Amino acid sequence: MMRPYQQELFNEICSGRAKRAVAVWNRRAGKDIVGASITSVMAMQKPGNYWHLFPTYQQARKAVWEAIDIDGNRIINKLF
C-alpha cells in the first residue's frame, strides 16, 4: 500500500498524464519503492530494457534486496 503522495506520483506516470517526474522527498519516503513499482507497470505495458540505478552496489543492495518495511516484510517481495 502506498502513501498518498506516492500514489499521486504513481497515478500520474502510469496514466500517461506525465512523462517524467522528479520526487524531492526526504529519506525513507519510498522513492525506490515508487520507482520500482512504476517501472514494473511500464514494463508490462511496453516490454523492453529498464534500468534502476544506484551510485554504488552496496546502496542498491540495502535499498532493494535487504530493505524491510515498517511491518517487517521484505520490500522486494511486495514488488514481484
GROMACS .gro file of N, CA and C in nm:
model
  240
    1MET      N    1   0.085  -0.119   0.000
    1MET     CA    2   0.000   0.000   0.000
    1MET      C    3   0.088   0.124   0.000
    2MET      N    4   0.054   0.216  -0.086
    2MET     CA    5   0.134   0.338  -0.099
    2MET      C    6   0.076   0.450  -0.016
    3ARG      N    7   0.162   0.540   0.022
    3ARG     CA    8   0.118   0.662   0.091
    3ARG      C    9   0.055   0.755  -0.012
    4PRO      N   10  -0.028   0.850   0.032
    4PRO     CA   11  -0.099   0.936  -0.064
    4PRO      C   12  -0.008   1.010  -0.162
    5TYR      N   13   0.104   1.064  -0.115
    5TYR     CA   14   0.194   1.136  -0.206
    5TYR      C   15   0.262   1.040  -0.303
    6GLN      N   16   0.285   0.917  -0.261
    6GLN     CA   17   0.341   0.817  -0.352
    6GLN      C   18   0.238   0.777  -0.457
    7GLN      N   19   0.116   0.759  -0.414
    7GLN     CA   20   0.008   0.719  -0.505
    7GLN      C   21  -0.015   0.825  -0.611
    8GLU      N   22  -0.007   0.952  -0.572
    8GLU     CA   23  -0.027   1.060  -0.668
    8GLU      C   24   0.078   1.055  -0.780
    9LEU      N   25   0.204   1.037  -0.745
    9LEU     CA   26   0.310   1.026  -0.845
    9LEU      C   27   0.290   0.902  -0.931
   10PHE      N   28   0.260   0.791  -0.868
   10PHE     CA   29   0.238   0.665  -0.939
   10PHE      C   30   0.125   0.679  -1.041
   11ASN      N   31   0.013   0.737  -1.000
   11ASN     CA   32  -0.102   0.755  -1.090
   11ASN      C   33  -0.070   0.846  -1.208
   12GLU      N   34   0.001   0.955  -1.183
   12GLU     CA   35   0.033   1.050  -1.290
   12GLU      C   36   0.121   0.985  -1.396
   13ILE      N   37   0.221   0.911  -1.355
   13ILE     CA   38   0.312   0.848  -1.451
   13ILE      C   39   0.243   0.733  -1.523
   14CYS      N   40   0.177   0.646  -1.449
   14CYS     CA   41   0.119   0.526  -1.509
   14CYS      C   42  -0.001   0.557  -1.599
   15SER      N   43  -0.069   0.666  -1.574
   15SER     CA   44  -0.184   0.703  -1.659
   15SER      C   45  -0.140   0.768  -1.790
   16GLY      N   46  -0.015   0.813  -1.794
   16GLY     CA   47   0.034   0.879  -1.913
   16GLY      C   48   0.020   1.029  -1.911
   17ARG      N   49  -0.038   1.084  -1.805
   17ARG     CA   50  -0.053   1.230  -1.795
   17ARG      C   51   0.082   1.298  -1.778
   18ALA      N   52   0.178   1.229  -1.720
   18ALA     CA   53   0.314   1.283  -1.703
   18ALA      C   54   0.413   1.185  -1.763
   19LYS      N   55   0.510   1.237  -1.833
   19LYS     CA   56   0.611   1.152  -1.894
   19LYS      C   57   0.733   1.138  -1.803
   20ARG      N   58   0.764   1.243  -1.731
   20ARG     CA   59   0.878   1.245  -1.640
   20ARG      C   60   0.835   1.309  -1.509
   21ALA      N   61   0.911   1.278  -1.404
   21ALA     CA   62   0.881   1.338  -1.274
   21ALA      C   63   1.008   1.345  -1.190
   22VAL      N   64   1.009   1.437  -1.098
   22VAL     CA   65   1.117   1.449  -1.000
   22VAL      C   66   1.054   1.441  -0.863
   23ALA      N   67   1.096   1.343  -0.784
   23ALA     CA   68   1.043   1.327  -0.649
   23ALA      C   69   1.146   1.379  -0.549
   24VAL      N   70   1.120   1.495  -0.494
   24VAL     CA   71   1.210   1.554  -0.394
   24VAL      C   72   1.147   1.525  -0.258
   25TRP      N   73   1.173   1.406  -0.210
   25TRP     CA   74   1.119   1.360  -0.082
   25TRP      C   75   1.233   1.334   0.014
   26ASN      N   76   1.202   1.334   0.141
   26ASN     CA   77   1.304   1.310   0.243
   26ASN      C   78   1.350   1.164   0.243
   27ARG      N   79   1.449   1.135   0.324
   27ARG     CA   80   1.499   0.999   0.338
   27ARG      C   81   1.387   0.907   0.384
   28ARG      N   82   1.387   0.785   0.334
   28ARG     CA   83   1.294   0.680   0.373
   28ARG      C   84   1.149   0.716   0.337
   29ALA      N   85   1.131   0.798   0.235
   29ALA     CA   86   0.997   0.836   0.192
   29ALA      C   87   0.940   0.740   0.089
   30GLY      N   88   1.021   0.645   0.043
   30GLY     CA   89   0.971   0.545  -0.051
   30GLY      C   90   0.998   0.574  -0.196
   31LYS      N   91   1.102   0.650  -0.225
   31LYS     CA   92   1.133   0.684  -0.365
   31LYS      C   93   1.166   0.559  -0.446
   32ASP      N   94   1.244   0.468  -0.389
   32ASP     CA   95   1.281   0.346  -0.462
   32ASP      C   96   1.162   0.255  -0.484
   33ILE      N   97   1.073   0.247  -0.386
   33ILE     CA   98   0.955   0.163  -0.399
   33ILE      C   99   0.866   0.213  -0.513
   34VAL      N  100   0.840   0.343  -0.514
   34VAL     CA  101   0.755   0.400  -0.618
   34VAL      C  102   0.822   0.386  -0.755
   35GLY      N  103   0.952   0.412  -0.759
   35GLY     CA  104   1.024   0.399  -0.886
   35GLY      C  105   1.019   0.257  -0.941
   36ALA      N  106   1.041   0.160  -0.855
   36ALA     CA  107   1.036   0.020  -0.899
   36ALA      C  108   0.894  -0.021  -0.937
   37SER      N  109   0.795   0.030  -0.866
   37SER     CA  110   0.656  -0.001  -0.899
   37SER      C  111   0.617   0.057  -1.035
   38ILE      N  112   0.657   0.180  -1.059
   38ILE     CA  113   0.628   0.243  -1.188
   38ILE      C  114   0.699   0.167  -1.299
   39THR      N  115   0.823   0.130  -1.276
   39THR     CA  116   0.899   0.056  -1.377
   39THR      C  117   0.834  -0.077  -1.409
   40SER      N  118   0.785  -0.146  -1.306
   40SER     CA  119   0.723  -0.276  -1.331
   40SER      C  120   0.593  -0.262  -1.411
   41VAL      N  121   0.516  -0.158  -1.384
   41VAL     CA  122   0.393  -0.135  -1.460
   41VAL      C  123   0.426  -0.098  -1.604
   42MET      N  124   0.524  -0.011  -1.623
   42MET     CA  125   0.563   0.029  -1.758
   42MET      C  126   0.619  -0.090  -1.837
   43ALA      N  127   0.692  -0.178  -1.770
   43ALA     CA  128   0.748  -0.295  -1.838
   43ALA      C  129   0.637  -0.390  -1.885
   44MET      N  130   0.528  -0.396  -1.813
   44MET     CA  131   0.416  -0.479  -1.855
   44MET      C  132   0.343  -0.418  -1.974
   45GLN      N  133   0.339  -0.286  -1.980
   45GLN     CA  134   0.272  -0.218  -2.091
   45GLN      C  135   0.356  -0.219  -2.217
   46LYS      N  136   0.487  -0.200  -2.202
   46LYS     CA  137   0.576  -0.196  -2.317
   46LYS      C  138   0.705  -0.270  -2.281
   47PRO      N  139   0.718  -0.393  -2.328
   47PRO     CA  140   0.839  -0.471  -2.298
   47PRO      C  141   0.966  -0.401  -2.348
   48GLY      N  142   1.070  -0.415  -2.272
   48GLY     CA  143   1.197  -0.355  -2.310
   48GLY      C  144   1.297  -0.370  -2.197
   49ASN      N  145   1.407  -0.298  -2.206
   49ASN     CA  146   1.508  -0.297  -2.101
   49ASN      C  147   1.487  -0.173  -2.015
   50TYR      N  148   1.477  -0.193  -1.885
   50TYR     CA  149   1.456  -0.084  -1.791
   50TYR      C  150   1.566  -0.087  -1.687
   51TRP      N  151   1.614   0.030  -1.649
   51TRP     CA  152   1.724   0.041  -1.554
   51TRP      C  153   1.677   0.115  -1.429
   52HIS      N  154   1.723   0.069  -1.315
   52HIS     CA  155   1.703   0.138  -1.187
   52HIS      C  156   1.842   0.147  -1.127
   53LEU      N  157   1.901   0.264  -1.131
   53LEU     CA  158   2.043   0.281  -1.098
   53LEU      C  159   2.064   0.338  -0.958
   54PHE      N  160   2.176   0.299  -0.900
   54PHE     CA  161   2.221   0.349  -0.771
   54PHE      C  162   2.368   0.389  -0.785
   55PRO      N  163   2.415   0.479  -0.700
   55PRO     CA  164   2.557   0.517  -0.707
   55PRO      C  165   2.653   0.401  -0.682
   56THR      N  166   2.619   0.314  -0.588
   56THR     CA  167   2.708   0.201  -0.559
   56THR      C  168   2.628   0.073  -0.544
   57TYR      N  169   2.697  -0.038  -0.556
   57TYR     CA  170   2.635  -0.169  -0.539
   57TYR      C  171   2.579  -0.185  -0.397
   58GLN      N  172   2.654  -0.138  -0.299
   58GLN     CA  173   2.610  -0.151  -0.160
   58GLN      C  174   2.479  -0.075  -0.135
   59GLN      N  175   2.465   0.043  -0.193
   59GLN     CA  176   2.341   0.119  -0.177
   59GLN      C  177   2.224   0.046  -0.242
   60ALA      N  178   2.246  -0.012  -0.357
   60ALA     CA  179   2.141  -0.086  -0.425
   60ALA      C  180   2.099  -0.207  -0.342
   61ARG      N  181   2.195  -0.278  -0.289
   61ARG     CA  182   2.165  -0.396  -0.209
   61ARG      C  183   2.083  -0.360  -0.086
   62LYS      N  184   2.120  -0.253  -0.018
   62LYS     CA  185   2.047  -0.211   0.103
   62LYS      C  186   1.907  -0.160   0.069
   63ALA      N  187   1.896  -0.084  -0.039
   63ALA     CA  188   1.769  -0.021  -0.074
   63ALA      C  189   1.667  -0.118  -0.131
   64VAL      N  190   1.712  -0.219  -0.204
   64VAL     CA  191   1.618  -0.307  -0.272
   64VAL      C  192   1.616  -0.447  -0.214
   65TRP      N  193   1.730  -0.513  -0.205
   65TRP     CA  194   1.733  -0.653  -0.167
   65TRP      C  195   1.720  -0.677  -0.017
   66GLU      N  196   1.776  -0.588   0.064
   66GLU     CA  197   1.776  -0.611   0.208
   66GLU      C  198   1.676  -0.525   0.284
   67ALA      N  199   1.609  -0.435   0.215
   67ALA     CA  200   1.519  -0.341   0.282
   67ALA      C  201   1.393  -0.410   0.333
   68ILE      N  202   1.347  -0.363   0.447
   68ILE     CA  203   1.220  -0.411   0.503
   68ILE      C  204   1.132  -0.291   0.531
   69ASP      N  205   1.001  -0.314   0.527
   69ASP     CA  206   0.909  -0.204   0.553
   69ASP      C  207   0.877  -0.196   0.702
   70ILE      N  208   0.788  -0.109   0.736
   70ILE     CA  209   0.754  -0.086   0.876
   70ILE      C  210   0.689  -0.207   0.943
   71ASP      N  211   0.630  -0.296   0.863
   71ASP     CA  212   0.567  -0.417   0.916
   71ASP      C  213   0.664  -0.534   0.927
   72GLY      N  214   0.789  -0.515   0.882
   72GLY     CA  215   0.887  -0.620   0.888
   72GLY      C  216   0.891  -0.711   0.766
   73ASN      N  217   0.821  -0.674   0.660
   73ASN     CA  218   0.820  -0.752   0.536
   73ASN      C  219   0.928  -0.702   0.441
   74ARG      N  220   0.991  -0.793   0.366
   74ARG     CA  221   1.090  -0.752   0.268
   74ARG      C  222   1.022  -0.676   0.155
   75ILE      N  223   1.081  -0.566   0.116
   75ILE     CA  224   1.023  -0.481   0.012
   75ILE      C  225   1.025  -0.551  -0.123
   76ILE      N  226   1.129  -0.625  -0.153
   76ILE     CA  227   1.138  -0.694  -0.282
   76ILE      C  228   1.023  -0.791  -0.302
   77ASN      N  229   0.970  -0.847  -0.194
   77ASN     CA  230   0.856  -0.940  -0.206
   77ASN      C  231   0.728  -0.867  -0.244
   78LYS      N  232   0.717  -0.740  -0.213
   78LYS     CA  233   0.598  -0.663  -0.247
   78LYS      C  234   0.595  -0.627  -0.394
   79LEU      N  235   0.713  -0.610  -0.453
   79LEU     CA  236   0.721  -0.563  -0.591
   79LEU      C  237   0.688  -0.672  -0.692
   80PHE      N  238   0.725  -0.795  -0.661
   80PHE     CA  239   0.711  -0.901  -0.761
   80PHE      C  240   0.624  -1.013  -0.711
   0.00000   0.00000   0.00000
